[in-house]
Amino acid sequence: MGLGLAGGKGFPVIFTSLLLAAPWLTLLFCWNLSRAQGMRVLVALLVLGLSLPVFPPTGPWDELSLWLIPFVTLVYLTVWTFTPCSERHPTANRWLMAGLGLDLLFVSLQSPLWLALLWPLTHLPLFAQCKDRWSRRLMLVYLGPACLLFCAGAVGHPSSWSLYALLAGIALRKALLPLHQWLPALTERAPIGPLVCFLTPQLGAYAILRLLAVDAPEQVLAWLGLLALATAVYSACLAIGHSSLRAVYASLFMGQSSLVYVGLQCTSQSGIAGGLAVWLSSGLALTGLGVCIWALEARRGRLPLDRFHGGYARSPVIACCFLLLGLTCVGFPCSVGFLSQELLLEGTLDTYPHVGVLAALTAFLNGITVLRSYFYLFCGSRQEYGYSQSIRYRERAALILLLSLLIGFGAWPDAFFASRDRIAGGILEARRLKHPVQPIPDLPK
């Protein structure tokens, strides 16, 4: 199923194939991978990946995959840039590069069997880097059944039972209600860099577009939208009262990523396009927010949100980026997140008015959470430390790149939202072909 433009006159198919194979070639020839070597590879992949939507290559990749390849690469490049010295060793570098290779393959393939093969493998990098048994046991208990359900559903696709198995497997990994407890608990104990790489690409949204958005009947999509909406509202209410910064991040991710699923189950083109736009905008913003938290913890340790820490004077760059990225994530004006939220609300209000109201409430509550976290972390009386807490130049460059993309696509949104609209139109057209509307017979005279 092709979504959006495909088969352009840009790069040949071998170019994109080598780009997808680059992480594995790096592991093959640079087994003792250093930070500098990985940085050069990721920067080259990002530059080449950003050219794919501009010059679509010939081959089986459609517009959806061509936008996701640079998106996933940028997520991993940002995390690689912020990896602290205490966690910078060849084994962690190899797992991070392997995670990039698995995610790039996942978002570039469309076959249910290939997705079933890669789905459990994408859990391995995070599982391997969780150092305590409790975190690994938590992943096995919750994400192990998610892998089994997804693989069974993908193998049996598109039978009716397989669609419900896919829905259950994706809901488990996405931490939708009522099986959401694993994500806040794992966020408290897992290394935050690998966790950001595991969460923010949102591979479950890609699986929904490939396996459920067209083939699933309306009742399956309605259940998906109901679970996602309940999760978004619940996590937004929960985040306001958290005293742990990591728990706040987990709740923000649950709330904003659930809005993506709310958009993908819509029957209007603007609603689906809004969900696709929120997917990328919130993914980039949550990536930047996650590495800001990582940088704060590396310099100051865990900071509870029960008192004011007065950290602005010691790390003003982190403070400004934390606030801007957090507000962009929840739809701050002049950013692509604001336009994405507006498009999502427009589409959901046209189809389901109550859903649109609750989605707006979710964004409002998440905005309060971001401001509350900022005030506790960076406002208050100044405390003296005997060492510098400023971030490095490469870390500043990564944050500036994220903010430039988020604000740039908000100032010049035509190309980005035109691609979202084409992909949404392709989904609706495929749905109409798969589930044609039966004409109502005329009444006998």
Coordinates of C-alpha atoms in Angstrom, one line a residue:
M1 CA 0.0 0.0 0.0
G2 CA 1.6 3.2 -1.1
L3 CA 0.9 6.4 0.8
G4 CA 1.7 9.7 -0.8
L5 CA 4.1 10.2 -3.6
A6 CA 6.4 7.4 -4.7
G7 CA 8.6 6.4 -7.5
G8 CA 10.2 9.7 -8.1
K9 CA 13.1 10.6 -10.5
G10 CA 15.6 11.3 -7.7
F11 CA 18.2 9.0 -6.4
P12 CA 18.5 5.4 -7.7
V13 CA 17.2 2.5 -5.6
I14 CA 20.7 1.4 -4.6
F15 CA 21.3 4.8 -2.9
T16 CA 18.4 4.3 -0.4
S17 CA 19.4 0.7 0.1
L18 CA 22.9 1.7 1.1
L19 CA 21.5 4.3 3.4
L20 CA 19.4 1.7 5.2
A21 CA 22.4 -0.6 5.4
A22 CA 24.8 2.1 6.6
P23 CA 24.3 1.3 10.4
W24 CA 25.0 -2.4 9.8
L25 CA 28.1 -1.6 7.7
T26 CA 29.3 0.6 10.4
L27 CA 29.0 -2.2 13.0
L28 CA 30.7 -4.6 10.6
F29 CA 33.8 -2.4 9.9
C30 CA 33.9 -0.4 13.2
W31 CA 33.2 -2.9 16.0
N32 CA 34.8 -0.8 18.7
L33 CA 32.7 2.1 17.7
S34 CA 33.8 5.4 19.2
R35 CA 31.7 8.5 19.7
A36 CA 33.4 10.5 17.0
Q37 CA 33.0 7.7 14.4
G38 CA 29.3 7.2 15.2
M39 CA 28.8 11.0 15.1
R40 CA 30.2 11.2 11.5
V41 CA 28.1 8.3 10.4
L42 CA 24.9 9.8 11.9
V43 CA 25.5 13.3 10.5
A44 CA 26.1 11.8 7.0
L45 CA 22.9 9.7 7.3
L46 CA 20.9 12.7 8.4
V47 CA 22.1 14.9 5.5
L48 CA 21.4 12.2 3.0
G49 CA 18.0 11.3 4.6
L50 CA 16.8 14.9 4.5
S51 CA 17.3 14.8 0.7
L52 CA 14.9 11.9 0.3
P53 CA 11.6 13.8 0.5
V54 CA 13.1 16.5 -1.8
F55 CA 14.4 14.0 -4.4
P56 CA 12.2 10.9 -4.0
P57 CA 14.1 7.8 -5.1
T58 CA 12.9 5.1 -7.4
G59 CA 11.9 1.9 -5.6
P60 CA 9.3 0.6 -3.2
W61 CA 9.4 3.4 -0.7
D62 CA 6.4 5.8 -0.5
E63 CA 6.2 9.3 0.9
L64 CA 5.5 8.1 4.4
S65 CA 8.7 6.1 4.7
L66 CA 10.8 8.8 3.0
W67 CA 9.8 11.3 5.8
L68 CA 10.3 8.8 8.6
I69 CA 13.9 7.9 7.6
P70 CA 15.4 11.3 8.4
F71 CA 13.1 11.7 11.4
V72 CA 14.3 8.5 13.0
T73 CA 17.9 9.4 12.2
L74 CA 17.6 12.8 13.8
V75 CA 16.2 11.2 17.0
Y76 CA 19.2 8.9 17.3
L77 CA 21.7 11.6 16.4
T78 CA 20.3 13.8 19.2
V79 CA 20.6 11.1 21.7
W80 CA 24.1 10.2 20.5
T81 CA 25.2 13.8 20.9
F82 CA 23.9 14.0 24.5
T83 CA 25.3 10.7 25.8
P84 CA 27.3 11.5 28.9
C85 CA 30.9 10.3 29.4
S86 CA 29.8 7.7 32.0
E87 CA 27.7 5.9 29.5
R88 CA 29.9 6.3 26.4
H89 CA 31.5 3.0 25.8
P90 CA 31.7 0.7 22.7
T91 CA 29.0 -1.7 23.8
A92 CA 26.4 1.1 24.3
N93 CA 27.5 2.7 21.0
R94 CA 27.0 -0.6 19.2
W95 CA 23.5 -1.1 20.7
L96 CA 22.5 2.4 19.8
M97 CA 23.7 2.0 16.2
A98 CA 21.9 -1.4 16.0
G99 CA 18.7 0.2 17.2
L100 CA 19.0 2.8 14.5
G101 CA 19.4 0.1 11.9
L102 CA 16.4 -1.8 13.1
D103 CA 14.2 1.2 13.3
L104 CA 15.2 2.4 9.8
L105 CA 14.4 -1.1 8.4
F106 CA 11.0 -1.1 10.2
V107 CA 9.8 2.2 8.8
S108 CA 11.0 1.4 5.3
L109 CA 9.2 -2.0 4.9
Q110 CA 5.5 -2.7 4.3
S111 CA 5.1 -6.5 4.4
P112 CA 3.3 -7.8 7.5
L113 CA 5.8 -10.7 7.7
W114 CA 8.8 -8.4 7.7
L115 CA 7.2 -6.1 10.3
A116 CA 6.4 -9.2 12.5
L117 CA 10.1 -10.2 12.3
L118 CA 11.4 -6.7 13.2
W119 CA 8.9 -5.8 15.9
P120 CA 10.4 -8.0 18.7
L121 CA 14.0 -7.1 17.5
T122 CA 13.4 -3.4 18.1
H123 CA 13.0 -4.1 21.8
L124 CA 16.5 -5.6 22.1
P125 CA 18.6 -2.4 22.3
L126 CA 16.6 -1.0 25.3
F127 CA 16.5 -4.5 27.0
A128 CA 20.2 -4.9 26.6
Q129 CA 21.0 -1.5 28.1
C130 CA 18.7 -1.9 31.2
K131 CA 21.2 -2.8 33.9
D132 CA 18.9 -4.0 36.6
R133 CA 16.9 -7.2 36.6
W134 CA 13.7 -5.4 37.7
S135 CA 13.6 -3.3 34.5
R136 CA 14.2 -6.4 32.3
R137 CA 11.6 -8.4 34.1
L138 CA 9.1 -5.5 33.6
M139 CA 9.8 -5.5 29.9
L140 CA 9.4 -9.2 29.7
V141 CA 6.1 -9.2 31.5
Y142 CA 4.5 -6.4 29.5
L143 CA 6.3 -6.1 26.2
G144 CA 6.8 -9.9 25.8
P145 CA 3.1 -10.5 25.3
A146 CA 3.0 -7.4 23.1
C147 CA 5.6 -9.0 20.7
L148 CA 3.7 -12.3 20.7
L149 CA 0.3 -10.7 19.9
F150 CA 1.8 -8.5 17.2
C151 CA 3.7 -11.3 15.5
A152 CA 0.6 -13.6 15.6
G153 CA -1.6 -10.8 14.2
A154 CA 0.9 -9.9 11.5
V155 CA 1.3 -13.5 10.4
G156 CA -2.5 -14.0 10.2
H157 CA -3.2 -10.6 8.6
P158 CA -5.8 -9.5 7.4
S159 CA -8.2 -12.0 9.1
S160 CA -10.6 -10.6 11.6
W161 CA -9.0 -12.2 14.7
S162 CA -5.5 -10.9 13.6
L163 CA -6.7 -7.3 13.6
Y164 CA -7.7 -7.5 17.2
A165 CA -4.4 -9.2 18.1
L166 CA -2.5 -6.4 16.3
L167 CA -4.5 -3.8 18.2
A168 CA -3.7 -5.5 21.6
G169 CA 0.0 -5.8 20.8
I170 CA 0.3 -2.2 19.7
A171 CA -1.7 -1.0 22.7
L172 CA 0.6 -2.8 25.0
R173 CA 3.7 -1.3 23.6
K174 CA 2.1 2.1 23.4
A175 CA 1.0 1.9 27.0
L176 CA -2.6 2.6 26.4
L177 CA -5.1 2.2 29.2
P178 CA -5.5 -0.1 31.2
L179 CA -2.1 -1.7 30.6
H180 CA 0.0 1.5 30.9
Q181 CA 1.7 1.0 34.3
W182 CA 4.9 -0.3 32.8
L183 CA 6.0 2.9 31.1
P184 CA 6.2 5.3 34.1
A185 CA 7.8 2.5 36.1
L186 CA 10.4 1.7 33.4
T187 CA 11.1 5.4 32.8
E188 CA 12.2 5.8 36.5
R189 CA 14.9 3.1 36.2
A190 CA 15.9 2.7 32.6
P191 CA 18.7 4.8 31.0
I192 CA 16.9 7.7 29.5
G193 CA 18.8 7.9 26.2
P194 CA 18.0 4.4 25.0
L195 CA 14.4 4.9 26.3
V196 CA 14.0 8.0 24.2
C197 CA 15.2 6.1 21.1
F198 CA 12.7 3.4 22.0
L199 CA 9.7 5.7 22.5
T200 CA 9.8 8.7 20.3
P201 CA 9.9 7.1 16.8
Q202 CA 6.5 5.6 17.7
L203 CA 6.8 2.5 15.6
G204 CA 3.3 1.5 16.7
A205 CA 1.8 4.4 14.7
Y206 CA 3.7 3.1 11.6
A207 CA 2.3 -0.4 12.2
I208 CA -1.2 1.0 12.5
L209 CA -0.9 2.8 9.1
R210 CA 0.5 -0.3 7.4
L211 CA -1.7 -3.0 9.0
L212 CA -4.8 -1.5 10.5
A213 CA -5.7 1.9 9.0
V214 CA -6.9 0.4 5.8
D215 CA -7.8 -3.2 6.5
A216 CA -9.4 -2.8 10.0
P217 CA -13.2 -2.3 10.2
E218 CA -14.6 0.8 11.8
Q219 CA -15.2 -0.9 15.2
V220 CA -11.5 -1.8 15.6
L221 CA -10.5 1.7 14.8
A222 CA -13.2 3.0 17.1
W223 CA -11.7 0.9 20.0
L224 CA -8.3 2.3 19.2
G225 CA -9.5 5.8 19.3
L226 CA -11.4 5.3 22.5
L227 CA -8.4 3.7 24.3
A228 CA -6.1 6.5 23.0
L229 CA -8.4 9.3 24.0
A230 CA -8.8 7.8 27.5
T231 CA -5.1 7.5 27.9
A232 CA -4.4 11.0 26.7
V233 CA -6.8 12.6 29.2
Y234 CA -5.8 10.3 32.0
S235 CA -2.0 10.9 31.6
A236 CA -2.6 14.7 31.2
C237 CA -4.4 14.8 34.5
L238 CA -1.8 12.5 36.2
A239 CA 1.2 14.5 35.0
I240 CA 0.1 17.7 36.9
G241 CA 0.5 16.0 40.3
H242 CA 3.8 14.1 39.7
S243 CA 6.8 15.0 41.8
S244 CA 9.3 13.0 39.7
L245 CA 10.6 14.6 36.5
R246 CA 10.9 11.3 34.7
A247 CA 7.3 10.4 35.6
V248 CA 6.3 13.8 34.1
Y249 CA 8.1 12.9 30.9
A250 CA 6.5 9.5 30.7
S251 CA 3.0 11.1 31.2
L252 CA 3.7 13.8 28.6
F253 CA 4.8 11.1 26.1
M254 CA 1.7 9.0 26.8
G255 CA -0.6 12.0 26.4
Q256 CA 0.9 13.5 23.2
S257 CA 1.5 10.2 21.4
S258 CA -2.0 9.1 22.2
L259 CA -3.3 12.1 20.2
V260 CA -1.5 10.6 17.2
Y261 CA -3.7 7.5 17.5
V262 CA -6.8 9.6 17.9
G263 CA -6.0 11.3 14.6
L264 CA -5.2 8.1 12.7
Q265 CA -8.6 6.6 13.4
C266 CA -10.5 9.6 12.1
T267 CA -12.6 9.4 9.0
S268 CA -11.8 12.9 7.8
Q269 CA -8.7 13.8 5.8
S270 CA -7.8 16.7 8.0
G271 CA -8.0 14.5 11.2
I272 CA -5.6 11.9 9.7
A273 CA -3.2 14.6 8.4
G274 CA -3.3 16.2 11.9
G275 CA -2.4 12.9 13.5
L276 CA 0.5 12.4 11.1
A277 CA 1.8 15.9 11.7
V278 CA 1.5 15.5 15.5
W279 CA 3.5 12.3 15.2
L280 CA 6.6 14.0 13.8
S281 CA 6.3 17.3 15.7
S282 CA 5.7 15.8 19.1
G283 CA 8.4 13.1 18.4
L284 CA 11.0 15.8 17.8
A285 CA 9.9 17.9 20.7
L286 CA 9.8 14.9 23.1
T287 CA 13.3 13.9 21.9
G288 CA 14.7 17.3 22.8
L289 CA 12.8 17.3 26.1
G290 CA 14.2 13.9 27.0
V291 CA 17.8 14.8 26.3
C292 CA 17.4 18.1 28.3
I293 CA 16.3 16.0 31.2
W294 CA 19.3 13.7 30.6
A295 CA 21.7 16.6 30.6
L296 CA 20.2 18.0 33.8
E297 CA 20.6 14.6 35.5
A298 CA 24.2 14.2 34.3
R299 CA 25.1 17.6 35.9
R300 CA 22.8 17.8 39.0
G301 CA 21.3 14.4 39.6
R302 CA 17.6 13.6 40.0
L303 CA 15.6 16.8 40.7
P304 CA 12.3 16.3 42.5
L305 CA 9.5 18.6 41.5
D306 CA 8.5 19.5 45.1
R307 CA 10.7 22.6 45.5
F308 CA 12.3 25.3 43.4
H309 CA 15.8 24.5 42.4
G310 CA 16.9 27.8 40.8
G311 CA 18.8 26.4 37.9
Y312 CA 18.4 29.1 35.3
A313 CA 21.6 31.0 36.0
R314 CA 23.8 27.9 35.9
S315 CA 22.3 26.4 32.7
P316 CA 20.3 29.1 30.8
V317 CA 20.6 27.2 27.4
I318 CA 19.0 24.1 28.9
A319 CA 16.3 26.2 30.6
C320 CA 15.3 28.0 27.4
C321 CA 15.4 24.8 25.3
F322 CA 13.4 22.9 27.9
L323 CA 10.7 25.6 27.9
L324 CA 10.6 26.0 24.1
L325 CA 10.6 22.3 23.4
G326 CA 7.9 21.5 26.0
L327 CA 5.6 24.3 24.8
T328 CA 6.2 23.2 21.1
C329 CA 5.2 19.7 22.1
V330 CA 1.8 20.9 23.4
G331 CA 1.1 23.3 20.5
F332 CA 2.8 26.6 21.2
P333 CA 2.0 29.3 18.5
C334 CA 4.5 29.9 15.8
S335 CA 5.6 26.3 15.9
V336 CA 4.7 23.3 13.8
G337 CA 3.2 21.7 16.9
F338 CA 0.6 24.5 17.0
L339 CA -0.4 23.9 13.4
S340 CA -0.5 20.2 13.9
Q341 CA -2.7 20.4 16.9
E342 CA -5.1 22.8 15.1
L343 CA -5.3 20.5 12.1
L344 CA -6.0 17.5 14.4
L345 CA -8.7 19.4 16.4
E346 CA -10.3 20.5 13.1
G347 CA -10.5 17.0 11.8
T348 CA -11.8 15.4 15.1
L349 CA -14.3 18.2 15.8
D350 CA -15.8 17.6 12.3
T351 CA -16.2 13.8 13.0
Y352 CA -16.5 13.4 16.7
P353 CA -17.1 16.8 18.6
H354 CA -16.6 15.3 22.1
V355 CA -13.2 13.8 21.0
G356 CA -12.0 17.2 19.8
V357 CA -13.0 18.8 23.1
L358 CA -11.1 16.2 25.1
A359 CA -8.1 16.5 22.8
A360 CA -8.0 20.2 23.4
L361 CA -8.3 19.6 27.2
T362 CA -5.3 17.2 27.0
A363 CA -3.1 19.8 25.3
F364 CA -4.2 22.4 27.9
L365 CA -3.3 20.2 30.8
N366 CA 0.0 19.2 29.3
G367 CA 0.9 22.9 28.8
I368 CA 0.3 23.5 32.6
T369 CA 2.6 20.5 33.3
V370 CA 5.4 21.9 31.2
L371 CA 5.2 25.3 32.8
R372 CA 5.0 23.8 36.3
S373 CA 8.1 21.6 35.6
Y374 CA 10.0 24.6 34.2
F375 CA 9.3 26.8 37.3
Y376 CA 10.4 24.1 39.7
L377 CA 13.6 23.3 37.8
F378 CA 14.8 26.7 36.8
C379 CA 13.2 29.3 39.1
G380 CA 13.7 30.1 42.7
S381 CA 16.8 31.2 44.8
R382 CA 20.1 30.6 43.2
Q383 CA 22.3 27.8 44.6
E384 CA 26.1 27.9 44.1
Y385 CA 28.0 25.0 42.6
G386 CA 31.8 24.9 42.2
Y387 CA 31.7 23.5 38.6
S388 CA 30.3 24.5 35.3
Q389 CA 26.9 23.1 34.2
S390 CA 26.8 24.6 30.7
I391 CA 26.2 22.2 27.8
R392 CA 28.8 21.5 25.1
Y393 CA 28.8 23.1 21.6
R394 CA 27.7 19.9 19.9
E395 CA 24.8 19.6 22.3
R396 CA 23.8 23.2 21.6
A397 CA 24.0 22.4 17.9
A398 CA 21.6 19.4 18.3
L399 CA 19.1 21.5 20.2
I400 CA 19.3 24.4 17.8
L401 CA 18.7 22.0 14.9
L402 CA 15.6 20.6 16.6
L403 CA 14.2 24.0 17.4
S404 CA 15.0 25.3 13.9
L405 CA 13.0 22.4 12.3
L406 CA 10.1 22.8 14.7
I407 CA 9.9 26.6 14.2
G408 CA 10.9 26.5 10.6
F409 CA 8.1 24.1 9.6
G410 CA 5.7 26.3 11.6
A411 CA 6.8 29.4 9.7
W412 CA 6.9 27.7 6.3
P413 CA 4.4 24.8 6.6
D414 CA 3.5 24.3 3.0
A415 CA 5.7 21.4 2.0
F416 CA 5.3 19.5 5.3
F417 CA 1.5 19.7 5.6
A418 CA 1.1 19.1 1.8
S419 CA 2.9 15.8 2.3
R420 CA 0.7 14.9 5.4
D421 CA -2.4 15.7 3.3
R422 CA -1.3 13.5 0.4
I423 CA -0.6 10.6 2.8
A424 CA -4.0 11.1 4.5
G425 CA -5.7 11.2 1.1
G426 CA -4.0 7.9 0.2
I427 CA -5.2 6.2 3.4
L428 CA -8.9 7.3 2.8
E429 CA -8.7 6.2 -0.8
A430 CA -7.4 2.8 0.2
R431 CA -10.1 2.5 2.8
R432 CA -12.8 3.3 0.2
L433 CA -11.5 0.7 -2.1
K434 CA -11.2 -1.9 0.7
H435 CA -14.6 -1.1 2.3
P436 CA -16.8 0.3 -0.3
V437 CA -20.0 1.9 0.8
Q438 CA -23.0 -0.1 -0.2
P439 CA -25.7 1.9 -2.0
I440 CA -29.1 2.0 -0.2
P441 CA -31.7 0.2 -2.4
D442 CA -34.7 2.1 -3.6
L443 CA -38.0 1.5 -1.8
P444 CA -40.5 -0.5 -3.8
K445 CA -43.2 1.8 -5.4

